PDB file of C-alpha atoms in Angstrom:
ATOM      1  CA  UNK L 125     -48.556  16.481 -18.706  1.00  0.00           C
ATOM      2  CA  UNK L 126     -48.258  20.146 -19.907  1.00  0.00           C
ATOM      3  CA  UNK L 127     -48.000  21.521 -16.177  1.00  0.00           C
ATOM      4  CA  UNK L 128     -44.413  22.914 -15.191  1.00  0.00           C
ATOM      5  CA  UNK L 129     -42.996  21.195 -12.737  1.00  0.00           C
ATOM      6  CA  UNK L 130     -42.116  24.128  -9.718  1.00  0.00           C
ATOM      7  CA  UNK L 131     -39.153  21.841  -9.004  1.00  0.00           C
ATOM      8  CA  UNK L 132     -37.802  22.910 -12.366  1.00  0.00           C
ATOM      9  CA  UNK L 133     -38.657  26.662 -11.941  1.00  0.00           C
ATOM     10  CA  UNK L 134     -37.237  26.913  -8.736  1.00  0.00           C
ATOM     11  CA  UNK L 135     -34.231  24.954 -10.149  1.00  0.00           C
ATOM     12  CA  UNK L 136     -33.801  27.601 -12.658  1.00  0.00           C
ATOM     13  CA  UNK L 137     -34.170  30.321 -10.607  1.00  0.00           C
ATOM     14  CA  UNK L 138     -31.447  29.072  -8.804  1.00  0.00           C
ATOM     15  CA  UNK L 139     -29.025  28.538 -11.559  1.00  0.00           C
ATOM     16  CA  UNK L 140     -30.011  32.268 -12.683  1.00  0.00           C
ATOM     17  CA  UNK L 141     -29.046  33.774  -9.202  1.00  0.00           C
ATOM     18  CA  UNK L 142     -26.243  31.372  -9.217  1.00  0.00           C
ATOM     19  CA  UNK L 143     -24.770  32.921 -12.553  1.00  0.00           C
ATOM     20  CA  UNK L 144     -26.047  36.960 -11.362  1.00  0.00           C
ATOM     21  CA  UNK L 145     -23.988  36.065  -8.251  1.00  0.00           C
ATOM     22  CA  UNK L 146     -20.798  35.212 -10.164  1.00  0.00           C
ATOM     23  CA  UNK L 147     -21.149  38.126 -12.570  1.00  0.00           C
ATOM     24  CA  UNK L 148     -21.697  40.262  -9.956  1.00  0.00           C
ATOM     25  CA  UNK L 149     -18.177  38.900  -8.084  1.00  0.00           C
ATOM     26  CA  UNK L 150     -16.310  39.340 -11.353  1.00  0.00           C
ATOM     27  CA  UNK L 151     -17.412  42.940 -12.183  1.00  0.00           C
ATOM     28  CA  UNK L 152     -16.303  43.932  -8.282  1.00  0.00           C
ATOM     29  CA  UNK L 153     -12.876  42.523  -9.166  1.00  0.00           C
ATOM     30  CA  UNK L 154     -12.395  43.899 -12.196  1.00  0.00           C
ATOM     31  CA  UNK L 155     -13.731  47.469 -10.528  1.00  0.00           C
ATOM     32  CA  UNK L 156     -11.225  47.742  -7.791  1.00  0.00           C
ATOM     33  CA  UNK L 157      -8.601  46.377 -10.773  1.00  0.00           C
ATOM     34  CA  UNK L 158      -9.608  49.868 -12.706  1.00  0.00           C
ATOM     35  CA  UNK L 159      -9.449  51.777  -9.470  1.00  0.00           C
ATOM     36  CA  UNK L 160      -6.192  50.811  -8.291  1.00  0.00           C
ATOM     37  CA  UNK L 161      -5.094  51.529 -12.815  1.00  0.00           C
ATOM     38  CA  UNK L 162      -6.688  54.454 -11.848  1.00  0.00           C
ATOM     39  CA  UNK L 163      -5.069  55.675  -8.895  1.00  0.00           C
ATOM     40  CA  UNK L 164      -1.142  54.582 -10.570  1.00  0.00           C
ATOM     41  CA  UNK L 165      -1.976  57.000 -12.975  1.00  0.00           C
ATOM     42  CA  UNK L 166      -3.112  59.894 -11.528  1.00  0.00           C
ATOM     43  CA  UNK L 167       0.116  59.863  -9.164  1.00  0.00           C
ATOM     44  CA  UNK L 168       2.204  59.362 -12.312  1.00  0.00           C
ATOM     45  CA  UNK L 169       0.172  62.344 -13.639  1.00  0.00           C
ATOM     46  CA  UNK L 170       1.402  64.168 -10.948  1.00  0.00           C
ATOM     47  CA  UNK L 171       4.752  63.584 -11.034  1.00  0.00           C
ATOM     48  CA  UNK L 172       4.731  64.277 -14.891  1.00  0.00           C
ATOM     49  CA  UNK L 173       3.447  66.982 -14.237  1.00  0.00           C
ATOM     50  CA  UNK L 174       5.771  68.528 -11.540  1.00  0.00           C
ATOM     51  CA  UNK L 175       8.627  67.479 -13.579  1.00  0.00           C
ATOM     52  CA  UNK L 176       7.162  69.574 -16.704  1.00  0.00           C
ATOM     53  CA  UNK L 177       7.013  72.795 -14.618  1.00  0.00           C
ATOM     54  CA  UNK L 178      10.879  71.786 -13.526  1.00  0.00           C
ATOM     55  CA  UNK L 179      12.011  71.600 -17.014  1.00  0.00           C
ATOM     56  CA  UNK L 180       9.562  73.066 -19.334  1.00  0.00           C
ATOM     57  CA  UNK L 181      10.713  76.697 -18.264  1.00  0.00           C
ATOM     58  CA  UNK L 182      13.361  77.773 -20.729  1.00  0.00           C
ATOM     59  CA  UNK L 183      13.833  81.598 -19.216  1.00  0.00           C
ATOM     60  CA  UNK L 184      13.878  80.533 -16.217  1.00  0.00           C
ATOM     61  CA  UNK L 185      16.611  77.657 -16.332  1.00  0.00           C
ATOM     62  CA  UNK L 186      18.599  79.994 -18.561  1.00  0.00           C
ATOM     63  CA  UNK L 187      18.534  83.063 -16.437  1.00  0.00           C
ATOM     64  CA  UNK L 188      19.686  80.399 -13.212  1.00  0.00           C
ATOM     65  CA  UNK L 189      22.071  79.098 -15.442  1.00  0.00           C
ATOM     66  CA  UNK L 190      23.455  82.454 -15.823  1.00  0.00           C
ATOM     67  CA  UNK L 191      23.317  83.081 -12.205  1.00  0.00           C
ATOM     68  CA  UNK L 192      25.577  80.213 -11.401  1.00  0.00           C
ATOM     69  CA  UNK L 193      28.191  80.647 -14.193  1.00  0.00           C
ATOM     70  CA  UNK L 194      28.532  84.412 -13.508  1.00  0.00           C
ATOM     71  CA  UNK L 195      31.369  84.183 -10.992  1.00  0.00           C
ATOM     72  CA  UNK L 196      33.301  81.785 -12.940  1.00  0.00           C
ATOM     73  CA  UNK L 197      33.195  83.947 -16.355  1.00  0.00           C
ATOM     74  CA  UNK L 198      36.644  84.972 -16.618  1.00  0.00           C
ATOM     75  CA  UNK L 199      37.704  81.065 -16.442  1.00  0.00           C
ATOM     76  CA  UNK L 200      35.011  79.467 -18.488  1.00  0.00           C
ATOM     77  CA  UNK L 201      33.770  80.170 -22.576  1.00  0.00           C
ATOM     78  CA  UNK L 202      30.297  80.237 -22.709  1.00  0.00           C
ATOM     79  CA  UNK L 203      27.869  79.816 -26.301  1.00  0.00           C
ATOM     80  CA  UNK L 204      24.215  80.250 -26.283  1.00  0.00           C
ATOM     81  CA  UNK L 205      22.094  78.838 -29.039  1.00  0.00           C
ATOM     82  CA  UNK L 206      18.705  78.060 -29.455  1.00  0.00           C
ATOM     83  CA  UNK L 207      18.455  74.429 -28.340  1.00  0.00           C
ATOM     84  CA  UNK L 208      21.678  74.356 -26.248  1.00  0.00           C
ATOM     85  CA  UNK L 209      23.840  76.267 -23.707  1.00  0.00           C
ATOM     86  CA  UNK L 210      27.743  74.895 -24.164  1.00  0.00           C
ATOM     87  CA  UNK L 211      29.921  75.426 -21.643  1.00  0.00           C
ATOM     88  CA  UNK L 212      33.858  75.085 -21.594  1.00  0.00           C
ATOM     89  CA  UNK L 213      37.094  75.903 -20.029  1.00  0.00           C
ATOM     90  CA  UNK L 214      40.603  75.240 -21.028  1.00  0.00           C
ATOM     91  CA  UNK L 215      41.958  75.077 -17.601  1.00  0.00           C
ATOM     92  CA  UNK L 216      39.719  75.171 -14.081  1.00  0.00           C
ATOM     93  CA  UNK L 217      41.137  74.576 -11.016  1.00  0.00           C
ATOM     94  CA  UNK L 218      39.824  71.461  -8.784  1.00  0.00           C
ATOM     95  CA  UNK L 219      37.995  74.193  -6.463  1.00  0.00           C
ATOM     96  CA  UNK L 220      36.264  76.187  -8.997  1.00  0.00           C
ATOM     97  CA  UNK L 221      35.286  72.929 -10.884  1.00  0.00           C
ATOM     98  CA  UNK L 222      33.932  71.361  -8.014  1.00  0.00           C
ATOM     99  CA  UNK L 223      32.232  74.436  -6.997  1.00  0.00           C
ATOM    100  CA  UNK L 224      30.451  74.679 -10.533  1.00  0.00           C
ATOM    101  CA  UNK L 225      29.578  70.916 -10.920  1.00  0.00           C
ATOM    102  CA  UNK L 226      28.045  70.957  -7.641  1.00  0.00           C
ATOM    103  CA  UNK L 227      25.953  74.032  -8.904  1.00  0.00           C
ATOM    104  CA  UNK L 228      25.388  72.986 -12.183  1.00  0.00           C
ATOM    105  CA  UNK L 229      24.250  68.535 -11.179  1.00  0.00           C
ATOM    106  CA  UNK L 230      21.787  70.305  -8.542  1.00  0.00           C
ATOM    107  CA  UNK L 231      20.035  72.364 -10.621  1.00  0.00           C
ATOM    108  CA  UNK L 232      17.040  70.940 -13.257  1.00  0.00           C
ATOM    109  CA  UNK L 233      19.120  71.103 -16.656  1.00  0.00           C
ATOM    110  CA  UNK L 234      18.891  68.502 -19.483  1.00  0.00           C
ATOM    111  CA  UNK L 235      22.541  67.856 -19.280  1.00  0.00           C
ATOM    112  CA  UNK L 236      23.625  66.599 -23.001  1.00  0.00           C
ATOM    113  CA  UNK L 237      27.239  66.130 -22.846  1.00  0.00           C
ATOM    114  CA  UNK L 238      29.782  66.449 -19.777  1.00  0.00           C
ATOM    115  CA  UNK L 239      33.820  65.883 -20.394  1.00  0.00           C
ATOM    116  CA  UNK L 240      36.255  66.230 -17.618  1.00  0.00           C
ATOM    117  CA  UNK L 241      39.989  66.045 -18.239  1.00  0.00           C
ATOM    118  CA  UNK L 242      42.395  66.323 -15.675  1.00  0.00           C
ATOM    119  CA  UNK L 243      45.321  68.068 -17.126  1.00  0.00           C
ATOM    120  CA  UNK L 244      47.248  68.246 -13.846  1.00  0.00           C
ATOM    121  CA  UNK L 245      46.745  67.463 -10.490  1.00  0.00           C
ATOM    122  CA  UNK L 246      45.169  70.868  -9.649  1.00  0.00           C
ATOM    123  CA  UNK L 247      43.493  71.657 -13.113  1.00  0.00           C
ATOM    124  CA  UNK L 248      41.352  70.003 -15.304  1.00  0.00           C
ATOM    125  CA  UNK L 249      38.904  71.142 -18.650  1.00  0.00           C
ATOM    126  CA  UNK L 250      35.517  70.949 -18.829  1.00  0.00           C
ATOM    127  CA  UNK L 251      33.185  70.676 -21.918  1.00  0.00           C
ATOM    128  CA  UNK L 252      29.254  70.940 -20.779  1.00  0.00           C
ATOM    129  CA  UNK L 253      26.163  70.875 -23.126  1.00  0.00           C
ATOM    130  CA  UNK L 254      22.765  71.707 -21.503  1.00  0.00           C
ATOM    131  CA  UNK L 255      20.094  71.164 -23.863  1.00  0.00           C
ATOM    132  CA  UNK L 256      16.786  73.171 -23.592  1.00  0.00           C
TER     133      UNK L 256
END
C-alpha cells in the first residue's frame, strides 16, 4: 500500500510536459510580440531622428532662409529675433509671392503664422513667422 503507482508518475509527468509545452508556446508569442515592438520603434527612431538633423540646425535654416529671401529684399520687411524670423510685405506681386511661397513651403522651417491678403488682383501682403 505505500508503493507509487507508475501510472500516477507517468500521469504526472505528463501533465508537467503538458504545462512546459504551453509555457513554452506563450513565451514564443509574446517574443515575436516584443520583436515586432521592437522593430516599430527603431524605424520610428529613425525617422525622429532624421527629422531632428532637418530641424534642429538653427544656422543652417537661417542662413537658407536668407538665401531665399535675398532677391526679394527690396519688396519684403524682414525681423530677426531669437526664437523667430518674421517676414512681411505690404504689397507683393502674384509672381514674386508665388515664387517665395514655393521657396519658403519646400524648405524645413517651423512655419508659425502665414497671412495672405489679396489686395488686388495682381498684389497681395504677406505676414510669415518661422519659429526656430
Amino acid at each position: 500500500m505505500n508503493k507509487i503507482n507508475p501510472l500516477h508518475i507517468i500521469a504526472l509527468l505528463a501533465v508537467v510536459a503538458l504545462f512546459l509545452f504551453v509555457q513554452i508556446k506563450h513565451a514564443k508569442e509574446e517574443l515575436l510580440a516584443e520583436n515586432t515592438a521592437f522593430k516599430n520603434s527603431k524605424q520610428i527612431a529613425l525617422e525622429t531622428r532624421a527629422y531632428k538633423g532637418v530641424y534642429v540646425d538653427k544656422d543652417r535654416a537661417k542662413s537658407e532662409l536668407n538665401r531665399i529671401v535675398r532677391p526679394y529684399l527690396g519688396h519684403l520687411t524682414v525681423e530677426h529675433n531669437a526664437h523667430m524670423t518674421t517676414i512681411s510685405s505690404k504689397s507683393l506681386s502674384r509672381s514674386q509671392l508665388d515664387s517665395l511661397m514655393s521657396k519658403v513651403l519646400n524648405g524645413a522651417y517651423k512655419i508659425q503664422r502665414l497671412q495672405i491678403n489679396k489686395i488686388d488682383k495682381k498684389n497681395a501682403s504677406l505676414e510669415l513667422e518661422i519659429k526656430w
